[in-house]
CSV table of C-alpha atoms in Angstrom, one decimal:
chain,number,residue,atom,x,y,z
A,1,MET,CA,-33.0,0.2,8.7
A,2,ASN,CA,-29.7,1.7,9.4
A,3,ARG,CA,-27.0,0.7,6.7
A,4,THR,CA,-23.3,1.8,6.2
A,5,VAL,CA,-21.1,2.6,2.9
A,6,LEU,CA,-17.8,2.9,3.0
A,7,ALA,CA,-16.1,5.1,0.3
A,8,ILE,CA,-12.5,5.0,-0.2
A,9,ARG,CA,-11.4,7.9,-1.7
A,10,HIS,CA,-8.0,8.8,-3.5
A,11,VAL,CA,-8.6,12.6,-3.8
A,12,HIS,CA,-10.5,15.0,-1.5
A,13,PHE,CA,-12.8,16.6,-4.0
A,14,GLU,CA,-13.5,13.1,-6.1
A,15,ASP,CA,-16.4,11.7,-3.4
A,16,LEU,CA,-19.7,10.4,-3.5
A,17,GLY,CA,-20.7,13.5,-5.4
A,18,THR,CA,-24.7,13.5,-6.2
A,19,LEU,CA,-25.0,10.1,-4.8
A,20,GLU,CA,-24.2,10.9,-1.5
A,21,PRO,CA,-27.9,12.7,-1.0
A,22,LEU,CA,-29.2,9.5,-2.3
A,23,LEU,CA,-27.6,7.1,-0.3
A,24,ARG,CA,-28.4,9.1,3.0
A,25,GLU,CA,-31.9,9.2,2.2
A,26,ARG,CA,-31.9,5.5,2.1
A,27,GLY,CA,-30.8,5.2,5.7
A,28,TYR,CA,-26.8,4.8,5.1
A,29,ALA,CA,-24.5,6.6,7.3
A,30,VAL,CA,-21.2,7.2,4.8
A,31,ARG,CA,-17.5,7.1,6.0
A,32,TYR,CA,-14.9,8.1,3.8
A,33,VAL,CA,-11.5,6.6,4.0
A,34,ASP,CA,-8.5,8.4,2.4
A,35,ALA,CA,-6.5,5.4,0.6
A,36,ALA,CA,-2.8,7.1,0.7
A,37,ILE,CA,-3.1,8.5,4.2
A,38,ASN,CA,-5.0,5.9,6.5
A,39,ASP,CA,-4.2,2.2,7.5
A,40,LEU,CA,-5.5,0.1,5.1
A,41,ALA,CA,-4.1,-2.9,6.8
A,42,SER,CA,-6.2,-2.9,9.7
A,43,LEU,CA,-9.4,-1.4,7.6
A,44,ASP,CA,-12.8,-3.9,7.9
A,45,VAL,CA,-14.2,-4.0,4.2
A,46,LEU,CA,-16.4,-6.9,5.3
A,47,SER,CA,-18.8,-4.9,7.7
A,48,PRO,CA,-20.0,-2.1,5.7
A,49,ASP,CA,-23.5,-2.8,3.8
A,50,LEU,CA,-21.8,-1.2,0.5
A,51,VAL,CA,-18.2,-0.4,-0.3
A,52,VAL,CA,-17.7,2.6,-2.9
A,53,VAL,CA,-13.6,2.8,-4.5
A,54,LEU,CA,-13.7,6.2,-5.9
A,55,GLY,CA,-11.6,7.8,-8.6
A,56,GLY,CA,-8.4,9.1,-8.8
A,57,PRO,CA,-5.5,10.5,-10.8
A,58,ILE,CA,-3.3,7.4,-10.6
A,59,GLY,CA,-3.0,4.4,-12.2
A,60,ALA,CA,-4.3,0.6,-11.0
A,61,PHE,CA,-1.2,-0.8,-11.1
A,62,ASP,CA,1.1,2.4,-9.8
A,63,ASP,CA,2.3,0.1,-6.7
A,64,ALA,CA,6.0,1.3,-7.1
A,65,CYS,CA,5.3,5.1,-6.7
A,66,TYR,CA,2.1,4.7,-4.6
A,67,PRO,CA,2.7,1.6,-2.5
A,68,PHE,CA,-0.4,1.6,-0.6
A,69,ILE,CA,-2.3,0.6,-4.1
A,70,ALA,CA,-1.0,-2.9,-3.4
A,71,ASN,CA,-3.4,-3.0,0.1
A,72,GLU,CA,-6.1,-1.4,-1.7
A,73,VAL,CA,-6.4,-4.6,-4.1
A,74,GLU,CA,-5.9,-6.6,-1.5
A,75,LEU,CA,-9.0,-5.0,0.4
A,76,ILE,CA,-11.2,-5.1,-2.8
A,77,ARG,CA,-10.2,-8.9,-3.3
A,78,GLN,CA,-11.8,-9.2,0.3
A,79,ARG,CA,-14.7,-7.2,-0.3
A,80,LEU,CA,-15.1,-9.4,-3.8
A,81,GLY,CA,-14.9,-12.6,-1.6
A,82,SER,CA,-17.6,-11.7,0.7
A,83,GLN,CA,-20.0,-11.1,-2.5
A,84,ARG,CA,-21.3,-8.1,-1.0
A,85,ALA,CA,-22.3,-4.8,-2.6
A,86,MET,CA,-19.5,-2.9,-4.3
A,87,LEU,CA,-19.3,0.1,-6.8
A,88,GLY,CA,-16.2,1.2,-8.6
A,89,ILE,CA,-15.9,4.4,-10.2
A,90,CYS,CA,-12.9,5.3,-12.8
A,91,LEU,CA,-9.8,4.4,-10.8
A,92,GLY,CA,-12.0,2.2,-8.3
A,93,ALA,CA,-13.7,0.2,-11.2
A,94,GLN,CA,-9.8,-0.3,-12.5
A,95,LEU,CA,-8.8,-1.7,-9.2
A,96,ILE,CA,-11.9,-4.1,-9.1
A,97,VAL,CA,-10.9,-5.2,-12.4
A,98,ARG,CA,-6.9,-5.3,-11.6
A,99,ALA,CA,-8.1,-7.5,-8.1
A,100,LEU,CA,-10.4,-9.6,-10.6
A,101,GLY,CA,-7.3,-10.8,-13.1
A,102,ALA,CA,-8.0,-8.6,-15.8
A,103,ARG,CA,-6.1,-6.3,-18.0
A,104,VAL,CA,-5.7,-2.4,-17.3
A,105,ALA,CA,-3.4,-0.3,-19.7
A,106,PRO,CA,-3.2,3.1,-21.0
A,107,MET,CA,-5.6,4.1,-24.1
A,108,GLY,CA,-2.4,6.2,-25.7
A,109,VAL,CA,-5.4,8.9,-25.5
A,110,LYS,CA,-7.0,11.3,-22.6
A,111,GLU,CA,-10.9,11.2,-22.5
A,112,ILE,CA,-12.0,14.2,-20.6
A,113,GLY,CA,-15.1,15.6,-21.2
A,114,PHE,CA,-19.2,15.1,-21.2
A,115,GLY,CA,-20.5,12.6,-23.6
A,116,ALA,CA,-23.0,10.3,-23.8
A,117,LEU,CA,-22.3,6.1,-23.6
A,118,LYS,CA,-23.7,3.5,-25.9
A,119,LEU,CA,-25.2,0.7,-23.9
A,120,THR,CA,-24.9,-2.7,-24.9
A,121,PRO,CA,-28.3,-4.9,-24.9
A,122,GLU,CA,-27.3,-6.2,-21.2
A,123,GLY,CA,-26.9,-2.6,-20.5
A,124,HIS,CA,-30.3,-1.4,-21.7
A,125,SER,CA,-31.8,-4.2,-19.2
A,126,SER,CA,-29.6,-3.1,-16.4
A,127,PRO,CA,-29.8,-0.3,-13.8
A,128,LEU,CA,-27.7,2.1,-16.6
A,129,THR,CA,-30.6,2.1,-18.8
A,130,ALA,CA,-31.4,5.7,-17.6
A,131,LEU,CA,-28.1,6.5,-18.8
A,132,ASP,CA,-29.6,6.2,-22.6
A,133,GLY,CA,-28.6,9.1,-24.1
A,134,VAL,CA,-27.4,11.7,-21.2
A,135,PRO,CA,-24.0,12.8,-21.5
A,136,VAL,CA,-21.4,11.3,-18.6
A,137,LEU,CA,-18.2,12.8,-17.5
A,138,HIS,CA,-15.4,11.4,-18.7
A,139,TRP,CA,-12.3,11.9,-17.1
A,140,HIS,CA,-9.3,9.4,-17.4
A,141,GLY,CA,-6.4,8.0,-19.8
A,142,ASP,CA,-6.6,4.4,-19.0
A,143,GLN,CA,-9.0,1.6,-19.6
A,144,PHE,CA,-10.0,-1.9,-18.2
A,145,ASP,CA,-11.1,-5.2,-19.9
A,146,ILE,CA,-14.0,-6.6,-19.2
A,147,PRO,CA,-13.5,-9.5,-16.4
A,148,ASN,CA,-14.0,-13.1,-16.9
A,149,GLY,CA,-17.6,-13.6,-15.8
A,150,ALA,CA,-18.6,-10.0,-16.0
A,151,LEU,CA,-21.3,-8.4,-18.3
A,152,HIS,CA,-20.2,-5.4,-20.5
A,153,LEU,CA,-22.7,-3.0,-19.9
A,154,ALA,CA,-21.6,0.5,-22.4
A,155,ARG,CA,-19.0,1.7,-24.3
A,156,THR,CA,-18.0,5.3,-26.3
A,157,PRO,CA,-16.0,5.7,-29.8
A,158,THR,CA,-12.9,6.7,-27.7
A,159,CYS,CA,-13.5,3.8,-25.2
A,160,ALA,CA,-14.6,0.4,-26.0
A,161,HIS,CA,-15.3,-0.8,-21.9
A,162,GLN,CA,-17.1,1.9,-19.6
A,163,ALA,CA,-19.3,-0.2,-17.4
A,164,PHE,CA,-19.8,-3.9,-16.0
A,165,SER,CA,-21.4,-5.6,-13.9
A,166,MET,CA,-21.0,-9.4,-12.1
A,167,GLY,CA,-24.1,-10.7,-10.6
A,168,ASN,CA,-26.2,-7.8,-8.4
A,169,ALA,CA,-23.3,-7.0,-6.1
A,170,VAL,CA,-20.8,-5.4,-8.2
A,171,LEU,CA,-20.8,-2.6,-10.5
A,172,GLY,CA,-17.7,-1.1,-12.2
A,173,LEU,CA,-18.0,2.6,-14.1
A,174,GLN,CA,-15.3,3.9,-16.0
A,175,PHE,CA,-17.1,7.1,-16.1
A,176,HIS,CA,-18.0,9.8,-13.6
A,177,LEU,CA,-22.2,9.1,-12.7
A,178,GLU,CA,-21.2,11.0,-9.4
A,179,ALA,CA,-19.7,14.0,-10.5
A,180,ASP,CA,-21.9,16.9,-9.1
A,181,PRO,CA,-21.7,20.1,-11.4
A,182,ALA,CA,-21.8,22.5,-8.6
A,183,ALA,CA,-18.7,21.2,-7.5
A,184,LEU,CA,-16.9,20.7,-11.1
A,185,GLU,CA,-14.6,24.1,-10.5
A,186,GLN,CA,-12.5,21.7,-7.5
A,187,TRP,CA,-11.8,19.1,-10.6
A,188,LEU,CA,-11.0,21.9,-13.0
A,189,VAL,CA,-8.5,23.0,-10.5
A,190,GLY,CA,-7.2,19.8,-8.5
A,191,HIS,CA,-6.6,18.4,-12.6
A,192,ALA,CA,-5.5,21.5,-14.1
A,193,CYS,CA,-1.8,20.2,-14.9
A,194,GLU,CA,-3.4,17.3,-16.8
A,195,LEU,CA,-6.2,19.5,-18.7
A,196,GLY,CA,-3.3,21.8,-19.7
A,197,GLN,CA,-1.1,18.8,-21.1
A,198,ALA,CA,-4.5,17.7,-22.7
A,199,GLN,CA,-5.0,21.1,-24.3
A,200,ILE,CA,-8.3,21.1,-22.7
A,201,ASP,CA,-10.3,24.3,-22.1
A,202,PRO,CA,-11.5,24.4,-18.6
A,203,ARG,CA,-14.0,26.8,-19.8
A,204,GLU,CA,-15.9,24.0,-22.2
A,205,LEU,CA,-15.9,21.8,-19.2
A,206,ARG,CA,-17.7,24.3,-17.0
A,207,GLU,CA,-20.2,25.1,-19.6
A,208,LYS,CA,-21.1,21.3,-20.6
A,209,ALA,CA,-21.3,21.0,-17.1
A,210,GLN,CA,-23.9,23.5,-16.9
A,211,ALA,CA,-25.6,22.0,-19.8
A,212,HIS,CA,-25.7,18.4,-18.6
A,213,GLY,CA,-25.8,19.0,-15.2
A,214,VAL,CA,-29.7,18.7,-14.6
A,215,ALA,CA,-30.1,15.5,-16.6
A,216,LEU,CA,-27.0,13.8,-15.0
A,217,ARG,CA,-28.0,14.5,-11.8
A,218,ARG,CA,-31.4,13.2,-12.5
A,219,ALA,CA,-30.1,9.6,-14.3
A,220,ALA,CA,-27.7,9.2,-11.6
A,221,ARG,CA,-30.0,9.2,-9.3
A,222,ASP,CA,-32.1,6.8,-11.1
A,223,VAL,CA,-29.2,4.6,-12.0
A,224,MET,CA,-28.2,4.3,-8.2
A,225,SER,CA,-31.3,3.5,-6.8
A,226,ARG,CA,-32.3,0.9,-9.6
A,227,TRP,CA,-29.0,-0.9,-8.8
A,228,LEU,CA,-29.8,-0.9,-4.7
A,229,ASP,CA,-33.1,-2.1,-5.3
A,230,GLY,CA,-31.4,-5.0,-7.2
A,231,VAL,CA,-29.0,-5.7,-4.7
A,232,GLU,CA,-31.7,-6.1,-2.0
A,233,GLN,CA,-34.6,-8.0,-3.9
A,234,THR,CA,-32.3,-10.5,-5.0
A,235,GLY,CA,-31.2,-11.4,-1.3
A,236,VAL,CA,-27.1,-10.3,-1.8
A,237,ARG,CA,-26.5,-9.5,1.6
A,238,THR,CA,-26.5,-5.7,2.7
A,239,GLY,CA,-27.0,-5.9,6.3
């Protein structure tokens, strides 16, 4: 069966990463849309089998500085109303939370680096169970509340709300499950100013990526496979 995935991107190097080969193996044709430069008002977000809203170095409520965000949130609301599959990663998850009417706000600190999640009981019963004990990449300064009706799936000592799901159709991840260690150098260069301000040594991130990359890639594949299996098996519209 031919399927389609629409990936809404905010900076070029924060893409589908290690998830893209898996999606293509499962028969998805991948299309990227760059939120900052493409015409979001005319974008069809109802037809794709899957919509993924990716990360970026701006805030979910930064409309005054980045007006396209308001259009993006409206597109997300439309997609939520369709009850079709949607995945949000970092900023993408925050934008979904905003569209659902819940709070997104600064933490007061940066959480940047590799660290393991603590799964909630609901998280252990979810596709995220494959991440138990596996360090993932964190790269954010904002946090979200868990929307009404959603399940809280994971936390870290720095950020209490790391993941949520709404039924089988919507999954929001504060962390970067998709980050490809082989492409991390683009992140280190693209976010060099942020790393400098946070006094984080890129050499440490590079070393951690090499140490945890194989396990994270394997776990990401497992999580995404389980989530897509659940979407399809429970009858959420995927085509």
